PDB file of C-alpha atoms and ligand atoms in Angstrom:
ATOM      1  CA  MET Y   1     109.757 107.836 106.575  1.00  0.00           C
ATOM      2  CA  LEU Y   2     106.607 109.296 105.136  1.00  0.00           C
ATOM      3  CA  ILE Y   3     103.416 108.541 107.005  1.00  0.00           C
ATOM      4  CA  ARG Y   4     100.140 109.094 105.221  1.00  0.00           C
ATOM      5  CA  PRO Y   5      97.113 109.771 107.429  1.00  0.00           C
ATOM      6  CA  ILE Y   6      94.791 106.835 107.804  1.00  0.00           C
ATOM      7  CA  LEU Y   7      91.206 107.653 106.854  1.00  0.00           C
ATOM      8  CA  LEU Y   8      89.012 106.807 109.807  1.00  0.00           C
ATOM      9  CA  THR Y   9      85.734 108.270 108.528  1.00  0.00           C
ATOM     10  CA  SER Y  10      84.284 104.965 107.336  1.00  0.00           C
ATOM     11  CA  PHE Y  11      85.137 103.413 110.694  1.00  0.00           C
ATOM     12  CA  LEU Y  12      83.418 106.215 112.634  1.00  0.00           C
ATOM     13  CA  LEU Y  13      80.269 105.984 110.532  1.00  0.00           C
ATOM     14  CA  LEU Y  14      79.724 102.302 111.238  1.00  0.00           C
ATOM     15  CA  PRO Y  15      76.614 101.474 113.275  1.00  0.00           C
ATOM     16  CA  LEU Y  16      77.206 100.295 116.841  1.00  0.00           C
ATOM     17  CA  GLY Y  17      78.006  96.657 117.091  1.00  0.00           C
ATOM     18  CA  ALA Y  18      79.346  96.349 113.544  1.00  0.00           C
ATOM     19  CA  THR Y  19      82.959  95.235 113.251  1.00  0.00           C
ATOM     20  CA  ALA Y  20      85.129  97.575 111.236  1.00  0.00           C
ATOM     21  CA  GLN Y  21      87.623  96.096 108.815  1.00  0.00           C
ATOM     22  CA  GLU Y  22      91.015  97.522 109.782  1.00  0.00           C
ATOM     23  CA  PRO Y  23      92.841  98.948 106.759  1.00  0.00           C
ATOM     24  CA  VAL Y  24      95.639  96.696 105.569  1.00  0.00           C
ATOM     25  CA  SER Y  25      99.001  98.145 106.617  1.00  0.00           C
ATOM     26  CA  VAL Y  26     101.129  98.319 103.456  1.00  0.00           C
ATOM     27  CA  VAL Y  27     104.783  99.374 103.495  1.00  0.00           C
ATOM     28  CA  ALA Y  28     106.313 100.372 100.139  1.00  0.00           C
ATOM     29  CA  THR Y  29     109.950 101.243  99.514  1.00  0.00           C
ATOM     30  CA  VAL Y  30     109.645 104.042  96.923  1.00  0.00           C
ATOM     31  CA  GLY Y  31     106.839 106.510  96.259  1.00  0.00           C
ATOM     32  CA  MET Y  32     106.269 105.204  92.737  1.00  0.00           C
ATOM     33  CA  ILE Y  33     105.027 101.963  94.334  1.00  0.00           C
ATOM     34  CA  GLY Y  34     103.316 103.433  97.407  1.00  0.00           C
ATOM     35  CA  ASP Y  35     101.283 105.856  95.264  1.00  0.00           C
ATOM     36  CA  ILE Y  36      99.882 103.015  93.169  1.00  0.00           C
ATOM     37  CA  ALA Y  37      99.099 100.846  96.209  1.00  0.00           C
ATOM     38  CA  GLY Y  38      97.166 103.762  97.747  1.00  0.00           C
ATOM     39  CA  ILE Y  39      95.217 104.467  94.546  1.00  0.00           C
ATOM     40  CA  LEU Y  40      94.226 100.821  94.085  1.00  0.00           C
ATOM     41  CA  GLY Y  41      93.474 100.114  97.735  1.00  0.00           C
ATOM     42  CA  GLY Y  42      91.691 103.351  98.659  1.00  0.00           C
ATOM     43  CA  ASP Y  43      90.285 103.258 102.198  1.00  0.00           C
ATOM     44  CA  CYS Y  44      91.061  99.538 102.435  1.00  0.00           C
ATOM     45  CA  VAL Y  45      94.789 100.216 102.850  1.00  0.00           C
ATOM     46  CA  ALA Y  46      97.055 102.461 104.925  1.00  0.00           C
ATOM     47  CA  VAL Y  47     100.253 102.934 102.919  1.00  0.00           C
ATOM     48  CA  GLN Y  48     103.581 104.043 104.343  1.00  0.00           C
ATOM     49  CA  THR Y  49     106.507 104.818 102.050  1.00  0.00           C
ATOM     50  CA  MET Y  50     110.014 104.252 103.389  1.00  0.00           C
ATOM     51  CA  MET Y  51     111.893 106.563 100.996  1.00  0.00           C
ATOM     52  CA  GLY Y  52     110.438 110.050 100.636  1.00  0.00           C
ATOM     53  CA  PRO Y  53     111.291 112.931  98.256  1.00  0.00           C
ATOM     54  CA  GLY Y  54     114.983 113.340  97.420  1.00  0.00           C
ATOM     55  CA  ILE Y  55     115.960 109.938  98.822  1.00  0.00           C
ATOM     56  CA  ASP Y  56     118.286 107.775  96.723  1.00  0.00           C
ATOM     57  CA  PRO Y  57     117.122 104.128  96.798  1.00  0.00           C
ATOM     58  CA  HIS Y  58     120.451 102.727  95.565  1.00  0.00           C
ATOM     59  CA  LEU Y  59     122.214 103.801  98.767  1.00  0.00           C
ATOM     60  CA  TYR Y  60     119.317 103.511 101.218  1.00  0.00           C
ATOM     61  CA  GLN Y  61     119.800 101.653 104.481  1.00  0.00           C
ATOM     62  CA  ALA Y  62     116.890 100.739 106.745  1.00  0.00           C
ATOM     63  CA  THR Y  63     116.598 102.853 109.898  1.00  0.00           C
ATOM     64  CA  ALA Y  64     115.477 101.571 113.298  1.00  0.00           C
ATOM     65  CA  ARG Y  65     112.079 103.166 112.621  1.00  0.00           C
ATOM     66  CA  ASP Y  66     111.843 101.394 109.283  1.00  0.00           C
ATOM     67  CA  VAL Y  67     112.392  98.091 111.042  1.00  0.00           C
ATOM     68  CA  GLN Y  68     109.577  98.890 113.514  1.00  0.00           C
ATOM     69  CA  THR Y  69     107.280  99.812 110.629  1.00  0.00           C
ATOM     70  CA  LEU Y  70     108.200  96.688 108.672  1.00  0.00           C
ATOM     71  CA  ASN Y  71     107.577  94.535 111.740  1.00  0.00           C
ATOM     72  CA  ARG Y  72     103.989  95.838 111.917  1.00  0.00           C
ATOM     73  CA  ALA Y  73     103.309  95.563 108.157  1.00  0.00           C
ATOM     74  CA  ASP Y  74     100.609  93.303 106.744  1.00  0.00           C
ATOM     75  CA  LEU Y  75     102.168  93.570 103.296  1.00  0.00           C
ATOM     76  CA  ILE Y  76     105.562  94.762 102.015  1.00  0.00           C
ATOM     77  CA  LEU Y  77     105.978  95.999  98.431  1.00  0.00           C
ATOM     78  CA  TYR Y  78     109.387  96.688  96.918  1.00  0.00           C
ATOM     79  CA  SER Y  79     110.588  96.971  93.347  1.00  0.00           C
ATOM     80  CA  GLY Y  80     113.394  94.427  93.139  1.00  0.00           C
ATOM     81  CA  TYR Y  81     115.706  93.905  90.153  1.00  0.00           C
ATOM     82  CA  GLY Y  82     118.377  95.473  92.379  1.00  0.00           C
ATOM     83  CA  LEU Y  83     116.772  98.914  92.821  1.00  0.00           C
ATOM     84  CA  GLU Y  84     116.906  98.837  96.613  1.00  0.00           C
ATOM     85  CA  GLY Y  85     120.546  97.703  96.791  1.00  0.00           C
ATOM     86  CA  GLN Y  86     121.296  95.744  99.943  1.00  0.00           C
ATOM     87  CA  LEU Y  87     117.710  96.015 101.216  1.00  0.00           C
ATOM     88  CA  GLY Y  88     116.798  93.173  98.866  1.00  0.00           C
ATOM     89  CA  GLU Y  89     118.338  90.722 101.348  1.00  0.00           C
ATOM     90  CA  VAL Y  90     116.362  92.259 104.226  1.00  0.00           C
ATOM     91  CA  PHE Y  91     113.104  91.742 102.337  1.00  0.00           C
ATOM     92  CA  ALA Y  92     114.003  88.150 101.521  1.00  0.00           C
ATOM     93  CA  ARG Y  93     114.022  87.528 105.304  1.00  0.00           C
ATOM     94  CA  TYR Y  94     110.709  89.353 105.854  1.00  0.00           C
ATOM     95  CA  ALA Y  95     109.165  87.259 103.095  1.00  0.00           C
ATOM     96  CA  GLU Y  96     109.415  84.230 105.392  1.00  0.00           C
ATOM     97  CA  ARG Y  97     106.827  85.676 107.797  1.00  0.00           C
ATOM     98  CA  VAL Y  98     104.804  88.440 106.057  1.00  0.00           C
ATOM     99  CA  PRO Y  99     103.512  88.708 102.469  1.00  0.00           C
ATOM    100  CA  THR Y 100     106.327  90.476 100.590  1.00  0.00           C
ATOM    101  CA  LEU Y 101     106.275  91.196  96.868  1.00  0.00           C
ATOM    102  CA  ALA Y 102     108.997  92.458  94.507  1.00  0.00           C
ATOM    103  CA  VAL Y 103     106.502  94.198  92.220  1.00  0.00           C
ATOM    104  CA  SER Y 104     108.782  94.730  89.216  1.00  0.00           C
ATOM    105  CA  GLU Y 105     110.013  91.159  89.290  1.00  0.00           C
ATOM    106  CA  ALA Y 106     106.411  89.949  89.584  1.00  0.00           C
ATOM    107  CA  GLY Y 107     104.983  92.178  86.858  1.00  0.00           C
ATOM    108  CA  ILE Y 108     107.703  92.881  84.301  1.00  0.00           C
ATOM    109  CA  ALA Y 109     109.478  90.153  82.368  1.00  0.00           C
ATOM    110  CA  ARG Y 110     113.265  90.174  82.479  1.00  0.00           C
ATOM    111  CA  GLU Y 111     113.401  90.203  78.651  1.00  0.00           C
ATOM    112  CA  GLU Y 112     111.923  93.711  78.699  1.00  0.00           C
ATOM    113  CA  LEU Y 113     114.783  95.065  80.811  1.00  0.00           C
ATOM    114  CA  VAL Y 114     117.873  96.922  79.628  1.00  0.00           C
ATOM    115  CA  ALA Y 115     121.053  94.958  80.382  1.00  0.00           C
ATOM    116  CA  THR Y 116     123.811  96.706  82.320  1.00  0.00           C
ATOM    117  CA  ASP Y 117     127.159  95.799  83.806  1.00  0.00           C
ATOM    118  CA  ASN Y 118     126.066  96.454  87.408  1.00  0.00           C
ATOM    119  CA  ALA Y 119     125.847  93.721  90.040  1.00  0.00           C
ATOM    120  CA  TYR Y 120     122.295  92.760  89.043  1.00  0.00           C
ATOM    121  CA  GLY Y 121     122.872  92.834  85.295  1.00  0.00           C
ATOM    122  CA  VAL Y 122     119.753  94.927  84.634  1.00  0.00           C
ATOM    123  CA  ASP Y 123     118.725  98.588  84.816  1.00  0.00           C
ATOM    124  CA  PRO Y 124     116.123  98.954  87.619  1.00  0.00           C
ATOM    125  CA  HIS Y 125     114.643 102.387  86.623  1.00  0.00           C
ATOM    126  CA  LEU Y 126     111.544 100.799  85.107  1.00  0.00           C
ATOM    127  CA  TRP Y 127     109.043 103.533  86.038  1.00  0.00           C
ATOM    128  CA  MET Y 128     110.593 105.743  83.377  1.00  0.00           C
ATOM    129  CA  ASP Y 129     108.667 103.819  80.675  1.00  0.00           C
ATOM    130  CA  VAL Y 130     105.022 104.216  81.676  1.00  0.00           C
ATOM    131  CA  SER Y 131     103.937 101.206  79.600  1.00  0.00           C
ATOM    132  CA  LEU Y 132     106.407  99.026  81.548  1.00  0.00           C
ATOM    133  CA  TRP Y 133     105.511 100.428  84.973  1.00  0.00           C
ATOM    134  CA  ALA Y 134     101.818  99.878  84.157  1.00  0.00           C
ATOM    135  CA  GLN Y 135     102.598  96.157  84.252  1.00  0.00           C
ATOM    136  CA  ILE Y 136     103.104  96.302  88.025  1.00  0.00           C
ATOM    137  CA  VAL Y 137      99.494  97.490  88.488  1.00  0.00           C
ATOM    138  CA  PRO Y 138      97.877  94.022  88.062  1.00  0.00           C
ATOM    139  CA  ALA Y 139     100.611  92.464  90.236  1.00  0.00           C
ATOM    140  CA  ILE Y 140      99.898  94.936  93.059  1.00  0.00           C
ATOM    141  CA  ALA Y 141      96.115  94.548  92.609  1.00  0.00           C
ATOM    142  CA  THR Y 142      96.328  90.765  92.951  1.00  0.00           C
ATOM    143  CA  GLN Y 143      98.451  90.982  96.091  1.00  0.00           C
ATOM    144  CA  LEU Y 144      96.244  93.679  97.683  1.00  0.00           C
ATOM    145  CA  SER Y 145      93.122  91.635  96.978  1.00  0.00           C
ATOM    146  CA  GLN Y 146      94.637  88.680  98.796  1.00  0.00           C
ATOM    147  CA  SER Y 147      95.388  90.890 101.807  1.00  0.00           C
ATOM    148  CA  ALA Y 148      91.960  92.606 101.702  1.00  0.00           C
ATOM    149  CA  PRO Y 149      89.527  90.112 100.109  1.00  0.00           C
ATOM    150  CA  ASP Y 150      86.447  92.207 100.992  1.00  0.00           C
ATOM    151  CA  CYS Y 151      87.890  94.999  98.830  1.00  0.00           C
ATOM    152  CA  ALA Y 152      88.714  92.880  95.777  1.00  0.00           C
ATOM    153  CA  ALA Y 153      85.967  94.391  93.601  1.00  0.00           C
ATOM    154  CA  SER Y 154      86.951  98.004  94.271  1.00  0.00           C
ATOM    155  CA  ILE Y 155      90.664  97.210  93.881  1.00  0.00           C
ATOM    156  CA  SER Y 156      89.963  95.637  90.498  1.00  0.00           C
ATOM    157  CA  ALA Y 157      87.853  98.617  89.368  1.00  0.00           C
ATOM    158  CA  ASN Y 158      90.497 101.088  90.548  1.00  0.00           C
ATOM    159  CA  ALA Y 159      93.202  99.119  88.738  1.00  0.00           C
ATOM    160  CA  ALA Y 160      91.244  99.298  85.477  1.00  0.00           C
ATOM    161  CA  THR Y 161      90.712 103.063  85.743  1.00  0.00           C
ATOM    162  CA  TYR Y 162      94.331 103.690  86.690  1.00  0.00           C
ATOM    163  CA  GLY Y 163      95.546 101.452  83.865  1.00  0.00           C
ATOM    164  CA  ASP Y 164      93.592 103.624  81.412  1.00  0.00           C
ATOM    165  CA  GLN Y 165      95.215 106.736  82.878  1.00  0.00           C
ATOM    166  CA  LEU Y 166      98.695 105.256  82.484  1.00  0.00           C
ATOM    167  CA  ALA Y 167      98.007 104.228  78.880  1.00  0.00           C
ATOM    168  CA  ALA Y 168      96.963 107.823  78.148  1.00  0.00           C
ATOM    169  CA  LEU Y 169     100.026 109.191  79.965  1.00  0.00           C
ATOM    170  CA  HIS Y 170     102.287 106.933  77.889  1.00  0.00           C
ATOM    171  CA  ASP Y 171     100.793 108.209  74.628  1.00  0.00           C
ATOM    172  CA  TRP Y 172     100.919 111.837  75.775  1.00  0.00           C
ATOM    173  CA  THR Y 173     104.588 111.518  76.757  1.00  0.00           C
ATOM    174  CA  GLY Y 174     105.525 110.112  73.356  1.00  0.00           C
ATOM    175  CA  GLN Y 175     103.621 112.847  71.501  1.00  0.00           C
ATOM    176  CA  THR Y 176     105.137 115.560  73.667  1.00  0.00           C
ATOM    177  CA  ILE Y 177     108.756 114.416  73.269  1.00  0.00           C
ATOM    178  CA  ALA Y 178     108.190 114.131  69.497  1.00  0.00           C
ATOM    179  CA  SER Y 179     107.546 117.903  69.414  1.00  0.00           C
ATOM    180  CA  ILE Y 180     111.232 118.584  70.229  1.00  0.00           C
ATOM    181  CA  PRO Y 181     113.223 119.371  67.051  1.00  0.00           C
ATOM    182  CA  GLN Y 182     115.027 116.151  66.022  1.00  0.00           C
ATOM    183  CA  THR Y 183     118.597 117.488  66.447  1.00  0.00           C
ATOM    184  CA  GLN Y 184     117.856 118.697  69.990  1.00  0.00           C
ATOM    185  CA  ARG Y 185     116.178 115.489  71.137  1.00  0.00           C
ATOM    186  CA  ILE Y 186     118.972 114.606  73.567  1.00  0.00           C
ATOM    187  CA  LEU Y 187     118.659 114.303  77.346  1.00  0.00           C
ATOM    188  CA  VAL Y 188     121.815 114.869  79.416  1.00  0.00           C
ATOM    189  CA  THR Y 189     121.486 114.102  83.146  1.00  0.00           C
ATOM    190  CA  ALA Y 190     123.723 113.153  86.046  1.00  0.00           C
ATOM    191  CA  HIS Y 191     123.125 109.394  86.289  1.00  0.00           C
ATOM    192  CA  ASP Y 192     121.771 106.764  83.930  1.00  0.00           C
ATOM    193  CA  ALA Y 193     118.180 106.703  85.206  1.00  0.00           C
ATOM    194  CA  PHE Y 194     116.539 107.526  81.881  1.00  0.00           C
ATOM    195  CA  ALA Y 195     117.440 104.630  79.557  1.00  0.00           C
ATOM    196  CA  TYR Y 196     113.848 103.317  79.543  1.00  0.00           C
ATOM    197  CA  TYR Y 197     112.512 106.824  79.026  1.00  0.00           C
ATOM    198  CA  GLY Y 198     114.780 107.276  76.011  1.00  0.00           C
ATOM    199  CA  ARG Y 199     113.858 103.888  74.557  1.00  0.00           C
ATOM    200  CA  ALA Y 200     110.108 104.404  75.015  1.00  0.00           C
ATOM    201  CA  TYR Y 201     109.794 108.013  73.890  1.00  0.00           C
ATOM    202  CA  GLY Y 202     112.488 108.417  71.250  1.00  0.00           C
ATOM    203  CA  ILE Y 203     115.014 110.705  72.921  1.00  0.00           C
ATOM    204  CA  GLU Y 204     118.751 110.034  73.074  1.00  0.00           C
ATOM    205  CA  VAL Y 205     119.998 109.779  76.677  1.00  0.00           C
ATOM    206  CA  GLU Y 206     123.456 110.582  78.037  1.00  0.00           C
ATOM    207  CA  GLY Y 207     124.078 109.918  81.736  1.00  0.00           C
ATOM    208  CA  ILE Y 208     127.323 111.312  83.106  1.00  0.00           C
ATOM    209  CA  GLN Y 209     127.768 108.539  85.644  1.00  0.00           C
ATOM    210  CA  GLY Y 210     126.561 104.949  85.773  1.00  0.00           C
ATOM    211  CA  ILE Y 211     123.243 103.267  86.568  1.00  0.00           C
ATOM    212  CA  SER Y 212     123.705 103.340  90.321  1.00  0.00           C
ATOM    213  CA  THR Y 213     124.899 106.402  92.208  1.00  0.00           C
ATOM    214  CA  GLN Y 214     127.528 104.498  94.136  1.00  0.00           C
ATOM    215  CA  SER Y 215     130.427 105.846  92.063  1.00  0.00           C
ATOM    216  CA  GLU Y 216     131.307 109.510  91.578  1.00  0.00           C
ATOM    217  CA  ALA Y 217     131.575 110.760  88.004  1.00  0.00           C
ATOM    218  CA  ALA Y 218     135.205 110.784  86.864  1.00  0.00           C
ATOM    219  CA  ILE Y 219     136.937 113.817  85.328  1.00  0.00           C
ATOM    220  CA  ALA Y 220     137.012 112.010  81.979  1.00  0.00           C
ATOM    221  CA  ASP Y 221     133.210 111.471  82.075  1.00  0.00           C
ATOM    222  CA  ILE Y 222     132.691 115.183  82.684  1.00  0.00           C
ATOM    223  CA  ARG Y 223     135.009 116.150  79.809  1.00  0.00           C
ATOM    224  CA  ASP Y 224     133.418 113.653  77.394  1.00  0.00           C
ATOM    225  CA  THR Y 225     129.938 114.933  78.210  1.00  0.00           C
ATOM    226  CA  ALA Y 226     131.015 118.560  77.726  1.00  0.00           C
ATOM    227  CA  ASP Y 227     132.525 117.643  74.326  1.00  0.00           C
ATOM    228  CA  LEU Y 228     129.228 116.029  73.294  1.00  0.00           C
ATOM    229  CA  ILE Y 229     127.249 119.106  74.368  1.00  0.00           C
ATOM    230  CA  VAL Y 230     129.505 121.360  72.284  1.00  0.00           C
ATOM    231  CA  ALA Y 231     129.425 119.060  69.240  1.00  0.00           C
ATOM    232  CA  ARG Y 232     125.615 118.724  69.297  1.00  0.00           C
ATOM    233  CA  GLU Y 233     124.902 122.301  70.425  1.00  0.00           C
ATOM    234  CA  VAL Y 234     122.751 121.017  73.303  1.00  0.00           C
ATOM    235  CA  PRO Y 235     120.871 123.994  74.804  1.00  0.00           C
ATOM    236  CA  ALA Y 236     120.018 122.531  78.224  1.00  0.00           C
ATOM    237  CA  ILE Y 237     120.934 119.695  80.601  1.00  0.00           C
ATOM    238  CA  PHE Y 238     119.145 118.554  83.744  1.00  0.00           C
ATOM    239  CA  VAL Y 239     119.703 118.102  87.466  1.00  0.00           C
ATOM    240  CA  GLU Y 240     117.954 115.354  89.433  1.00  0.00           C
ATOM    241  CA  SER Y 241     116.118 115.562  92.734  1.00  0.00           C
ATOM    242  CA  THR Y 242     118.062 112.684  94.281  1.00  0.00           C
ATOM    243  CA  ILE Y 243     121.552 113.532  92.970  1.00  0.00           C
ATOM    244  CA  ASN Y 244     124.088 116.124  94.089  1.00  0.00           C
ATOM    245  CA  PRO Y 245     124.126 118.793  91.306  1.00  0.00           C
ATOM    246  CA  ARG Y 246     127.921 119.260  91.531  1.00  0.00           C
ATOM    247  CA  THR Y 247     128.624 117.023  88.542  1.00  0.00           C
ATOM    248  CA  ILE Y 248     126.142 118.849  86.329  1.00  0.00           C
ATOM    249  CA  GLN Y 249     127.699 122.192  87.313  1.00  0.00           C
ATOM    250  CA  ALA Y 250     131.157 120.898  86.348  1.00  0.00           C
ATOM    251  CA  VAL Y 251     129.852 119.822  82.927  1.00  0.00           C
ATOM    252  CA  ILE Y 252     128.196 123.203  82.339  1.00  0.00           C
ATOM    253  CA  GLU Y 253     131.410 125.048  83.187  1.00  0.00           C
ATOM    254  CA  ALA Y 254     133.459 122.851  80.850  1.00  0.00           C
ATOM    255  CA  ALA Y 255     130.944 123.284  77.995  1.00  0.00           C
ATOM    256  CA  ASN Y 256     130.716 127.040  78.539  1.00  0.00           C
ATOM    257  CA  GLN Y 257     134.513 127.326  78.399  1.00  0.00           C
ATOM    258  CA  ALA Y 258     134.413 125.477  75.082  1.00  0.00           C
ATOM    259  CA  GLY Y 259     131.921 128.012  73.733  1.00  0.00           C
ATOM    260  CA  GLN Y 260     128.541 126.270  74.078  1.00  0.00           C
ATOM    261  CA  PRO Y 261     126.095 128.303  76.241  1.00  0.00           C
ATOM    262  CA  VAL Y 262     124.325 125.368  77.883  1.00  0.00           C
ATOM    263  CA  ARG Y 263     122.049 125.957  80.878  1.00  0.00           C
ATOM    264  CA  ILE Y 264     120.169 123.906  83.464  1.00  0.00           C
ATOM    265  CA  GLY Y 265     116.814 122.972  81.913  1.00  0.00           C
ATOM    266  CA  GLY Y 266     115.171 122.115  85.230  1.00  0.00           C
ATOM    267  CA  GLU Y 267     115.115 119.493  87.961  1.00  0.00           C
ATOM    268  CA  LEU Y 268     113.955 116.017  87.002  1.00  0.00           C
ATOM    269  CA  PHE Y 269     112.507 113.405  89.335  1.00  0.00           C
ATOM    270  CA  SER Y 270     114.613 110.332  88.683  1.00  0.00           C
ATOM    271  CA  ASP Y 271     114.517 107.942  91.642  1.00  0.00           C
ATOM    272  CA  ALA Y 272     111.956 109.625  93.926  1.00  0.00           C
ATOM    273  CA  MET Y 273     108.748 111.593  93.440  1.00  0.00           C
ATOM    274  CA  GLY Y 274     108.162 115.176  94.635  1.00  0.00           C
ATOM    275  CA  GLU Y 275     106.603 116.388  97.888  1.00  0.00           C
ATOM    276  CA  PRO Y 276     103.468 114.608  99.124  1.00  0.00           C
ATOM    277  CA  ASP Y 277     100.127 116.349  98.514  1.00  0.00           C
ATOM    278  CA  THR Y 278     101.444 117.974  95.321  1.00  0.00           C
ATOM    279  CA  ALA Y 279     101.061 116.846  91.707  1.00  0.00           C
ATOM    280  CA  ASP Y 280     104.794 116.029  91.630  1.00  0.00           C
ATOM    281  CA  GLY Y 281     104.221 113.705  94.573  1.00  0.00           C
ATOM    282  CA  THR Y 282     102.223 111.323  92.362  1.00  0.00           C
ATOM    283  CA  TYR Y 283     103.646 108.892  89.809  1.00  0.00           C
ATOM    284  CA  ILE Y 284     101.621 110.481  87.002  1.00  0.00           C
ATOM    285  CA  GLY Y 285     102.799 113.929  88.097  1.00  0.00           C
ATOM    286  CA  MET Y 286     106.416 112.824  88.204  1.00  0.00           C
ATOM    287  CA  ILE Y 287     106.314 111.757  84.543  1.00  0.00           C
ATOM    288  CA  TYR Y 288     104.232 114.806  83.579  1.00  0.00           C
ATOM    289  CA  SER Y 289     106.646 117.199  85.297  1.00  0.00           C
ATOM    290  CA  ASN Y 290     109.769 115.570  83.808  1.00  0.00           C
ATOM    291  CA  THR Y 291     108.311 115.476  80.306  1.00  0.00           C
ATOM    292  CA  THR Y 292     107.139 119.081  80.440  1.00  0.00           C
ATOM    293  CA  ALA Y 293     110.526 120.321  81.728  1.00  0.00           C
ATOM    294  CA  ILE Y 294     112.520 118.335  79.134  1.00  0.00           C
ATOM    295  CA  THR Y 295     110.284 119.371  76.245  1.00  0.00           C
ATOM    296  CA  GLN Y 296     110.176 123.070  77.052  1.00  0.00           C
ATOM    297  CA  ALA Y 297     113.939 123.331  77.694  1.00  0.00           C
ATOM    298  CA  LEU Y 298     114.781 121.570  74.418  1.00  0.00           C
ATOM    299  CA  GLY Y 299     112.466 123.614  72.209  1.00  0.00           C
ATOM    300  CA  GLY Y 300     109.272 121.535  72.001  1.00  0.00           C
ATOM    301  CA  THR Y 301     105.665 122.134  73.051  1.00  0.00           C
ATOM    302  CA  PRO Y 302     103.755 119.763  75.380  1.00  0.00           C
ATOM    303  CA  ALA Y 303     100.710 118.111  73.772  1.00  0.00           C
ATOM    304  CA  PRO Y 304      97.265 118.806  75.310  1.00  0.00           C
ATOM    305  CA  LEU Y 305      96.488 116.405  78.158  1.00  0.00           C
ATOM    306  CA  PRO Y 306      94.239 113.508  77.082  1.00  0.00           C
ATOM    307  CA  ALA Y 307      90.684 113.118  78.418  1.00  0.00           C
ATOM    308  CA  ALA Y 308      91.663 110.114  80.561  1.00  0.00           C
ATOM    309  CA  LEU Y 309      93.874 112.430  82.635  1.00  0.00           C
ATOM    310  CA  ALA Y 310      91.237 115.162  83.081  1.00  0.00           C
ATOM    311  CA  ASP Y 311      90.314 113.996  86.595  1.00  0.00           C
ATOM    312  CA  TRP Y 312      93.960 113.808  87.625  1.00  0.00           C
ATOM    313  CA  ALA Y 313      94.640 117.298  86.211  1.00  0.00           C
ATOM    314  CA  ALA Y 314      91.557 118.732  87.937  1.00  0.00           C
ATOM    315  CA  GLN Y 315      92.587 117.223  91.266  1.00  0.00           C
ATOM    316  CA  TRP Y 316      95.943 119.033  91.085  1.00  0.00           C
ATOM    317  CA  MET Y 317      94.630 122.145  89.303  1.00  0.00           C
ATOM    318  CA  ILE Y 318      96.779 121.604  86.219  1.00  0.00           C
ATOM    319  CA  GLU Y 319      95.504 123.374  83.095  1.00  0.00           C
TER     320      GLU Y 319
HETATM  321 ZN1  LIG J 401     118.890 105.571  90.035  1.00  0.00          ZN
END
C-alpha cells in the first residue's frame, strides 16, 4: 500500500469560519491509474495506490489494510479487462455502495484490444500504447468531476494539458523506436506485456511466457526463444520490474551456449511503475524509461523530447 501525503496547505489558509472541502479519497489499483487521478484532481483528491513498485497485478490479492482503505474510499478506480485477476469480483461488490469505475473498460473500446486465449479473451496491458491509455483520461476526469463538482473546471483543464503531454509522448516514442536499425527492432522480455507497445511503435515483440504471470515458462519456451535470439543475432533482452529474472537468465545462458553473445539490456517497467517521487514513478516516466532503455540497448538513439514534455522533464531534472 502506497500512501501519498495529503496536501493540507489550502485547508490551513482558509479564513476562520469558512468550510474546507475535504479532498476526495480516491483508491486506485495500479500506479498507472493513480498517477493520472492525482494529476487531474490536484489538491481536490487524495489518491492511494494499492499496488506499489514491483507488484504484479495479475496475482494480487487484497490485504486486510486494502479492505480498510477501500471501505473509506469515496471513489475506486481499477483498470478492468481482467488486469486485476480475481479482484474484479471484489470491485463488483464495492460498486453497489461506492462509485467504482473500471477505467479501461469505460474509456477504451473492446475492438481496440488484442485478443488472447486467457480467461478474459483480451490482453489487459493497455498502458503500453500511450494513445490507447490516453483514452482513460476523459473517463477519469468525468468520474472525478462527479465526485468533486467544485473542482470540475480545474480537472477539465488538467485533463487537456495532460492529454497534450501524452500525445507528444506517443509521437516521441514512435520516433525513438524508429531509430533502431530495422533488423534489431525486436523486443524479447519475460512475459507478454508489450504487445500493444509493439503494435503502436513498430517493434517485434517476443514474450517468453504468456500474458498473465500465472504460469512458469516451460523449458521448450526458453529453448525456442534462445533459438530466435541466435537466428536474429539479437544483442540484448530485457528483465521486468515485476517478474522474477530467472527465466531471462536461462534464455541468456542457452543463447550464449549456442554462440550468440546476448546481454541484459536493462530493466523494463511492465505492470508497475518505479519508486514514488522519481521520474520512473510517473506514467510518462515509465514509458520514457522503457523506450530509452530499449532503444539504447538495440542500437538506436532517443529523439529529443518534445516541447509539450519540457515541464515534465524539468520537474524530474531530465535533460
Ligand atoms: Zn502483465
